[in-house]
GROMACS .gro file of C-alpha atoms in nm:
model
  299
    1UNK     CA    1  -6.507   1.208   2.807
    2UNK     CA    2  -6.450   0.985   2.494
    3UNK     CA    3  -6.121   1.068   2.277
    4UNK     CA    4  -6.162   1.270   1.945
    5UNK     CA    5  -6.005   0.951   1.696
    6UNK     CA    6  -5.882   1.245   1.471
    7UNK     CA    7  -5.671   1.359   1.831
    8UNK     CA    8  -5.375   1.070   1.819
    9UNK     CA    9  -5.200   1.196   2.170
   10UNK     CA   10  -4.862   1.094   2.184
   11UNK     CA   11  -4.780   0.686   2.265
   12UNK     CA   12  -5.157   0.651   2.138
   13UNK     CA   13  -5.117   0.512   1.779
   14UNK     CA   14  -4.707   0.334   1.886
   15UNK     CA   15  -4.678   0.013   1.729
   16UNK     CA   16  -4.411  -0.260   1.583
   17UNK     CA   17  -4.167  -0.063   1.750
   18UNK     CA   18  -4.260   0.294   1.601
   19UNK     CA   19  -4.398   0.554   1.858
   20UNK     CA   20  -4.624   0.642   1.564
   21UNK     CA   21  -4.773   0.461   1.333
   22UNK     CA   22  -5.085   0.587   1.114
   23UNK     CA   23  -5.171   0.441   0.772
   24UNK     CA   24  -5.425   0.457   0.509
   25UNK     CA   25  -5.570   0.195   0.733
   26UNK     CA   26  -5.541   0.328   1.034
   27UNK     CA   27  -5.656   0.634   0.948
   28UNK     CA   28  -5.987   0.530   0.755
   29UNK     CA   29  -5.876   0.693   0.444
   30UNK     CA   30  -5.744   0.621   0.160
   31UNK     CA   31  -5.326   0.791   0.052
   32UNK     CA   32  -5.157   0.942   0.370
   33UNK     CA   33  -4.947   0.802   0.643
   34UNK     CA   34  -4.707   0.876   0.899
   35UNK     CA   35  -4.456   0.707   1.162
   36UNK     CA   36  -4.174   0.820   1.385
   37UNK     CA   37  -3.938   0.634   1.497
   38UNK     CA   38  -3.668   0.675   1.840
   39UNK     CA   39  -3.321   0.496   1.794
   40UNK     CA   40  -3.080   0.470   2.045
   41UNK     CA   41  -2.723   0.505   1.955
   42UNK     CA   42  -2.603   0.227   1.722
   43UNK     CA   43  -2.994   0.094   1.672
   44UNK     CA   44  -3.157   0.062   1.365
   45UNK     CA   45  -3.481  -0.075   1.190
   46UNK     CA   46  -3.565  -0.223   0.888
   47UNK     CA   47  -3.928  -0.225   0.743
   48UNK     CA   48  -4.078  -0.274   0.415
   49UNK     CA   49  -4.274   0.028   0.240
   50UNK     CA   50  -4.497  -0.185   0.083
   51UNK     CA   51  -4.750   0.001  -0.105
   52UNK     CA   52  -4.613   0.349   0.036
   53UNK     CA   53  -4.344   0.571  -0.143
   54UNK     CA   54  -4.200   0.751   0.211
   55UNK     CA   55  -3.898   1.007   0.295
   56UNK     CA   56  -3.651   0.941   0.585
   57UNK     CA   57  -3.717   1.282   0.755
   58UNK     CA   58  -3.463   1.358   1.059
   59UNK     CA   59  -3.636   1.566   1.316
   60UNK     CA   60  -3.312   1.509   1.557
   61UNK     CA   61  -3.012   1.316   1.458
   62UNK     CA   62  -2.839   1.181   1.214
   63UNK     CA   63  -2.909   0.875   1.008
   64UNK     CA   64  -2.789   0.677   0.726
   65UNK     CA   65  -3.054   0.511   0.508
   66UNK     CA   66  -2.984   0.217   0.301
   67UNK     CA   67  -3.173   0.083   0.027
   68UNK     CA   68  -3.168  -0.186  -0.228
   69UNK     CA   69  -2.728  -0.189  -0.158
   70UNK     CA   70  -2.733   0.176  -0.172
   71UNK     CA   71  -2.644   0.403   0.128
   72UNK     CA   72  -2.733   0.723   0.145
   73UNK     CA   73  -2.586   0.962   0.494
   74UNK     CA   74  -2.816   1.219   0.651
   75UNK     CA   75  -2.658   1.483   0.850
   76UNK     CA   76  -2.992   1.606   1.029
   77UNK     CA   77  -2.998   1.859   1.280
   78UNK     CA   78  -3.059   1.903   1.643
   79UNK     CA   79  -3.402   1.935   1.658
   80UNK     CA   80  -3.677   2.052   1.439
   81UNK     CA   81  -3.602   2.437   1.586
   82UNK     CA   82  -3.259   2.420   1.513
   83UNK     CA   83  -3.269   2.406   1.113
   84UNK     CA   84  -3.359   2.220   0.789
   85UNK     CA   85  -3.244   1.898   0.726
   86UNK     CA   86  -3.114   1.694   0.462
   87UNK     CA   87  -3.380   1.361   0.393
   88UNK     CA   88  -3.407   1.034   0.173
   89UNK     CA   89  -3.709   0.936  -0.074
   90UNK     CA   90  -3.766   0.559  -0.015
   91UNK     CA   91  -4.016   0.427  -0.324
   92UNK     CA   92  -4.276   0.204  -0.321
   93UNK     CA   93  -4.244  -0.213  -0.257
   94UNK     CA   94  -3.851  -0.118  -0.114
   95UNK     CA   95  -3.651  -0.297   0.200
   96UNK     CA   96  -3.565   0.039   0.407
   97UNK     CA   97  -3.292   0.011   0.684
   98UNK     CA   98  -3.235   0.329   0.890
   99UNK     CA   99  -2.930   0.353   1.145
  100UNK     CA  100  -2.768   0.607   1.392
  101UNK     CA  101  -2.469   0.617   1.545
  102UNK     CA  102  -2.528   0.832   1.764
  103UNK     CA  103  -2.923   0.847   1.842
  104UNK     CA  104  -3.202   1.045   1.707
  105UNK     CA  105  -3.577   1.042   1.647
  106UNK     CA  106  -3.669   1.018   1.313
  107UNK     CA  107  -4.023   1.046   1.108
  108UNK     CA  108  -4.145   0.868   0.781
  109UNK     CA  109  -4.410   1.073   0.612
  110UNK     CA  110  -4.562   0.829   0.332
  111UNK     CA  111  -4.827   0.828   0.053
  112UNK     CA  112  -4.990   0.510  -0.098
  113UNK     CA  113  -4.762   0.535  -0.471
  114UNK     CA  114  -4.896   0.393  -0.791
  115UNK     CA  115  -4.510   0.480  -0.964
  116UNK     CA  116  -4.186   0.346  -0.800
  117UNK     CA  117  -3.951   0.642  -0.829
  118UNK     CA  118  -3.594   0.587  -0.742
  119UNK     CA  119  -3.403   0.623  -0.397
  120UNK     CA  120  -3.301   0.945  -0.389
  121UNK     CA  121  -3.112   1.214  -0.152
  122UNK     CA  122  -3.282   1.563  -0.059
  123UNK     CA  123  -3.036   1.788   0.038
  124UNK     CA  124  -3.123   2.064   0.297
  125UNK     CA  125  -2.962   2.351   0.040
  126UNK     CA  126  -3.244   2.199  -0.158
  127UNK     CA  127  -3.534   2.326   0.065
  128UNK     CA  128  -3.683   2.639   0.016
  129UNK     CA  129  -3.803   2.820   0.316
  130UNK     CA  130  -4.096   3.039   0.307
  131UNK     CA  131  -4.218   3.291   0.551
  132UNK     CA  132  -4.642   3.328   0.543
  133UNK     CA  133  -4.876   3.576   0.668
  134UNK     CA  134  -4.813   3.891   0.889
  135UNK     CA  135  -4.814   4.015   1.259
  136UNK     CA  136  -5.011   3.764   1.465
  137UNK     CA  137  -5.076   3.555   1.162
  138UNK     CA  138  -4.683   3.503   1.068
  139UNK     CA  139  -4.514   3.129   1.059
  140UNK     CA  140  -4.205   3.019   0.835
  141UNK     CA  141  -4.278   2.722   0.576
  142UNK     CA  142  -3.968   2.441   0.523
  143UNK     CA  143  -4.092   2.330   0.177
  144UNK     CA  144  -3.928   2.053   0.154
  145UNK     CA  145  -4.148   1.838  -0.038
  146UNK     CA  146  -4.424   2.047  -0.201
  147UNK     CA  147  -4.484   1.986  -0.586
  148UNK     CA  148  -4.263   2.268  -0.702
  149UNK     CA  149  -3.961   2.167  -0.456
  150UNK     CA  150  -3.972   1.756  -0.454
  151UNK     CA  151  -4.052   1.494  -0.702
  152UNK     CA  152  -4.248   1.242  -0.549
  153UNK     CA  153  -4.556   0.982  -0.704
  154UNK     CA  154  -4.885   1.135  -0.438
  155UNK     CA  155  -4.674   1.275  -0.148
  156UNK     CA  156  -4.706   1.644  -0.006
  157UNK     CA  157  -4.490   1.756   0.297
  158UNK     CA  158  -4.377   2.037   0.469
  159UNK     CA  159  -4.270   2.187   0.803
  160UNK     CA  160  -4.443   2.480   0.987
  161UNK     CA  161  -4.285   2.688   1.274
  162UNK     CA  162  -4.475   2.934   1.451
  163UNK     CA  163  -4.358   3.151   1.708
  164UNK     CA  164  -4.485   3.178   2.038
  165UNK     CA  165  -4.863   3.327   2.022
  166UNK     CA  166  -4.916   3.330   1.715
  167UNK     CA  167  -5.151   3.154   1.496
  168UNK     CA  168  -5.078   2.933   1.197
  169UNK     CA  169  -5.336   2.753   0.930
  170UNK     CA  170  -5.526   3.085   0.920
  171UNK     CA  171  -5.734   3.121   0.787
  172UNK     CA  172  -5.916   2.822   0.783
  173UNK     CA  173  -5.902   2.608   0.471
  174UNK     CA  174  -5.977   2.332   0.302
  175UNK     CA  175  -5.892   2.066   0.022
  176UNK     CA  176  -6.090   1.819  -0.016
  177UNK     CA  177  -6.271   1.803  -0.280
  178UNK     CA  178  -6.147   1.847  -0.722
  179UNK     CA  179  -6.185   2.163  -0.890
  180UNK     CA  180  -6.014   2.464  -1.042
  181UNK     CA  181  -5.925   2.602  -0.679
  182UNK     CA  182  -5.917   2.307  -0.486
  183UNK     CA  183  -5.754   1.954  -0.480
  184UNK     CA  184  -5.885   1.695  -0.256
  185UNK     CA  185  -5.604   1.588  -0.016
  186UNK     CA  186  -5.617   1.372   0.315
  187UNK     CA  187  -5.374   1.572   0.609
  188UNK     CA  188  -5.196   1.441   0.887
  189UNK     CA  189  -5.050   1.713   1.151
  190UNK     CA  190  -4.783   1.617   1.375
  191UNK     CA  191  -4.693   1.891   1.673
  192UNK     CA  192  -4.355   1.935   1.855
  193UNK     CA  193  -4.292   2.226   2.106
  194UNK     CA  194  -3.998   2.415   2.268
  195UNK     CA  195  -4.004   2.581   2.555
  196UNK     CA  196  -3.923   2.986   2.603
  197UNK     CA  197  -3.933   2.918   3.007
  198UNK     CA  198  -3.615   3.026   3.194
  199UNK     CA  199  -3.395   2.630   3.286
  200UNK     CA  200  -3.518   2.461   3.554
  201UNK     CA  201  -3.878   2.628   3.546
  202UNK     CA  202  -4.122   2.356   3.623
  203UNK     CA  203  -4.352   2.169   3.369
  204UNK     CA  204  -4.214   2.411   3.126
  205UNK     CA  205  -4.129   2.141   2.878
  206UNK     CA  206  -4.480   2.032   2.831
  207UNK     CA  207  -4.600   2.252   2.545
  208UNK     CA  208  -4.943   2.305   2.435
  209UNK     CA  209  -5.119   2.439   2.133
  210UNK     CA  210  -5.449   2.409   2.030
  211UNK     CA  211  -5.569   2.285   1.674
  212UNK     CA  212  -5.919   2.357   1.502
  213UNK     CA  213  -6.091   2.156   1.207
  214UNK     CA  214  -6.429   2.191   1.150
  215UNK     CA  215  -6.673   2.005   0.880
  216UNK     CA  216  -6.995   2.147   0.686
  217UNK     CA  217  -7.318   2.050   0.715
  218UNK     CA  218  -7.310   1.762   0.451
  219UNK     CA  219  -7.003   1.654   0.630
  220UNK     CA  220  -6.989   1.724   0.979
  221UNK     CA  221  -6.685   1.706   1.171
  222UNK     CA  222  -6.541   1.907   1.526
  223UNK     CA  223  -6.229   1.892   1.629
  224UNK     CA  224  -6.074   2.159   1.895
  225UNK     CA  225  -5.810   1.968   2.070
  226UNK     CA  226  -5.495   2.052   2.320
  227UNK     CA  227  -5.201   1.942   2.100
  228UNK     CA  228  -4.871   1.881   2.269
  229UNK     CA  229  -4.520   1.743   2.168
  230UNK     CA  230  -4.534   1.418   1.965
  231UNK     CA  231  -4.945   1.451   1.907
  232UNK     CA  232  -5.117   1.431   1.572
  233UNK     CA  233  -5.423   1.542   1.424
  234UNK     CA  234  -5.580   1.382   1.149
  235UNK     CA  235  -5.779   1.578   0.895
  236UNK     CA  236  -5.978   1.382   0.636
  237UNK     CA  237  -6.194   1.678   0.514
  238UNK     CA  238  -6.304   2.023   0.629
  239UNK     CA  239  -6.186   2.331   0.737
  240UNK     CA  240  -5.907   2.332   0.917
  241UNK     CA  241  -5.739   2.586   1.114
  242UNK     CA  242  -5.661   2.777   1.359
  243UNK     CA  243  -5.324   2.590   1.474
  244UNK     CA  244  -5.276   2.793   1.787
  245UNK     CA  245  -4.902   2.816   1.978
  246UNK     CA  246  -4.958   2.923   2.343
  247UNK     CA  247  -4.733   3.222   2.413
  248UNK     CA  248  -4.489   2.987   2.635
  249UNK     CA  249  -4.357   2.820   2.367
  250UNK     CA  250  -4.282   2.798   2.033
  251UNK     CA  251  -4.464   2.571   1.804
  252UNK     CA  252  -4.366   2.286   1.517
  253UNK     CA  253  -4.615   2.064   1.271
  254UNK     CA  254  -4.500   1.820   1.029
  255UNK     CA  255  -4.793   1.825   0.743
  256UNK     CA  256  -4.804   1.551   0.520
  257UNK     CA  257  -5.062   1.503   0.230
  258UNK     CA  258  -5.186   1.289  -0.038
  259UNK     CA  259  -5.515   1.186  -0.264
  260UNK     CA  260  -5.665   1.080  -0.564
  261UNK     CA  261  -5.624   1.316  -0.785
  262UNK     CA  262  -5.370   1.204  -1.115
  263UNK     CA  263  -5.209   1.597  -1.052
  264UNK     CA  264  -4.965   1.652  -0.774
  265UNK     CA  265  -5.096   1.984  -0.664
  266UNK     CA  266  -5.206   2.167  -0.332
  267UNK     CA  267  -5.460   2.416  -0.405
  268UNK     CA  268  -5.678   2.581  -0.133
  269UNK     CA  269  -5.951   2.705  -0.035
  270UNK     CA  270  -6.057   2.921   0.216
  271UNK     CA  271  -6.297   2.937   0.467
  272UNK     CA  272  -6.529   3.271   0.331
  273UNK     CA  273  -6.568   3.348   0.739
  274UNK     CA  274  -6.261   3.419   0.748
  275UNK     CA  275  -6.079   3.442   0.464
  276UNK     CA  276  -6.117   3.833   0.471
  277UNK     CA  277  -5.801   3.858   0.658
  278UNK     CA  278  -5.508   3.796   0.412
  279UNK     CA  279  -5.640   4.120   0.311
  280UNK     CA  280  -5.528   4.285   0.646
  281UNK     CA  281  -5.122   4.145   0.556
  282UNK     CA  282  -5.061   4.418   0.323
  283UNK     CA  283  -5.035   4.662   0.640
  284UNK     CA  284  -4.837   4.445   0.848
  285UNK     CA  285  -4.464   4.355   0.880
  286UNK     CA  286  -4.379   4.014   0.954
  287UNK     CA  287  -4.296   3.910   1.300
  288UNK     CA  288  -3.957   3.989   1.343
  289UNK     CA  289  -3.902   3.675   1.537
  290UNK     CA  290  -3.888   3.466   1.192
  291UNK     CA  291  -3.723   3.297   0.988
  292UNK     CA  292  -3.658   3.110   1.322
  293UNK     CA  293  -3.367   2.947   1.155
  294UNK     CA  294  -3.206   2.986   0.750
  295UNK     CA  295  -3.178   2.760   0.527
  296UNK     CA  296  -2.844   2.620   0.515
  297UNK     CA  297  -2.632   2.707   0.188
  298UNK     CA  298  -2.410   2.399   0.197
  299UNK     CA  299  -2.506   2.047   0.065
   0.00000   0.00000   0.00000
């Protein structure tokens, strides 16, 4: 069977060095990108952003980021389960250098910039955390570069945990197209999993979720795909949603935005299916299992 191109399985889109690379380019669009990058202890990289304003987003380890004779230090965290982290905005047409003493993996969500904003430090304390939805429907938002949290030139990001079993991107929604409700912004989703399996069960490290998008009749588009650590889904249009964690483990996305439009915004809307069911949160707590982890209240 032939391979979704909006399904990027892990090692798929690795290039230059990166174990991800997608650009405007890449993707056939037209703003958003995305790479990740693994570093041994003591290795670094340097690349140019060209075009691209991008952040220096830890998703385990720490890093320090230098730019232009400036040197910012990331503490990071663990692993994407284990808290927020601290990150760096890199501008447009900038030299970046990232190092690790001791090791880490480390992801560079980007937007094609008209502005060059300055290098700049985003401190975890910084990040608000948000917990959506209710009962099956619950996840926990790390907003730490949404319009109202993060100054950037095009670029939307944020972090999505969902707990085992339950669903996340739900309803279905979309953005892509300019009006009073709606902005029109190209999405990349990038999935990591963690296990709830007892140590030493076998396989039990390969999570699995499922993600949904889904286009209209003007603009058809299908997309139901097995998503698994280091996989991403590309979403140029449609509805989009379910994102699925199997009840074995507990699931991650890195979502990372960007469009046309002169405003900064994320505005939504959803499918009319299903959109009926943010009606049913009033009557529901939120899963108890969330926030999976606080935000921290240090620098």
């Amino acid at each position: 069977m032939a391979r979704n191109p909006l399904h990027l399985p892990r090692g798929s889109a690795a290039r230059d060095g990166f174990d991800l690379v997608v650009t405007p380019e890449s993707a056939g669009w037209g703003f958003s990108g995305l790479r990740t990058l693994t570093l041994p202890a003591g290795g670094r990289c340097t690349f140019a952003t060209g075009q691209d304003e991008v952040l220096v987003l830890p998703l385990s380890g720490s890093a320090r980021v230098e730019v232009d004779g400036r040197v910012l230090d990331l503490a990071g965290r663990t692993s994407v389960f284990d808290g927020v982290t601290d990150f760096a905005y890199v501008g447009r047409d900038s030299e970046l250098t990232v190092s690790s003493a001791a090791g880490g993996v480390f992801s560079f969500p980007g937007a094609r910039a008209s502005r060059r904003l300055p290098f700049r430090y985003g401190p975890a304390s910084g990040v608000p955390v948000e917990l959506r939805g209710a009962g099956r429907c619950s996840r926990q938002v790390n907003n730490f570069a949404t319009p109202a949290a993060f100054e950037t030139d095009k670029l939307i990001a944020c972090e999505v945990l969902t707990p085992a079993a339950n669903w996340s991107s739900y309803p279905p929604h979309r953005h892509d197209r300019t009006s009073e409700v709606e902005s029109e912004l190209e999405e990349v989703y990038y999935f990591e999993f963690r296990s709830l399996a007892p140590a030493g069960t076998p396989g039990a490290a390969d999570g699995l979720g499922y993600q949904r998008v889904q286009g209209e009749p003007e603009r058809p588009l299908d997309v139901l795909e097995e998503v698994r650590s280091g996989d991403v889904v590309l979403v140029p249009h449609g509805w989009h949603g379910p994102s699925i964690a199997a009840p074995s483990h507990d699931m991650y996305y890195l979502n990372v935005m960007a469009g046309p439009e002169d405003e900064r915004a994320w505005r939504i809307c959803d499918d009319p299916a299903h959109g009926w069911v943010r009606g049913t949160w009033a009557d529901q707590p939120v899963d108890p299992r969330l926030p999976l982890y606080t935000a921290p209240t240090g620098a």
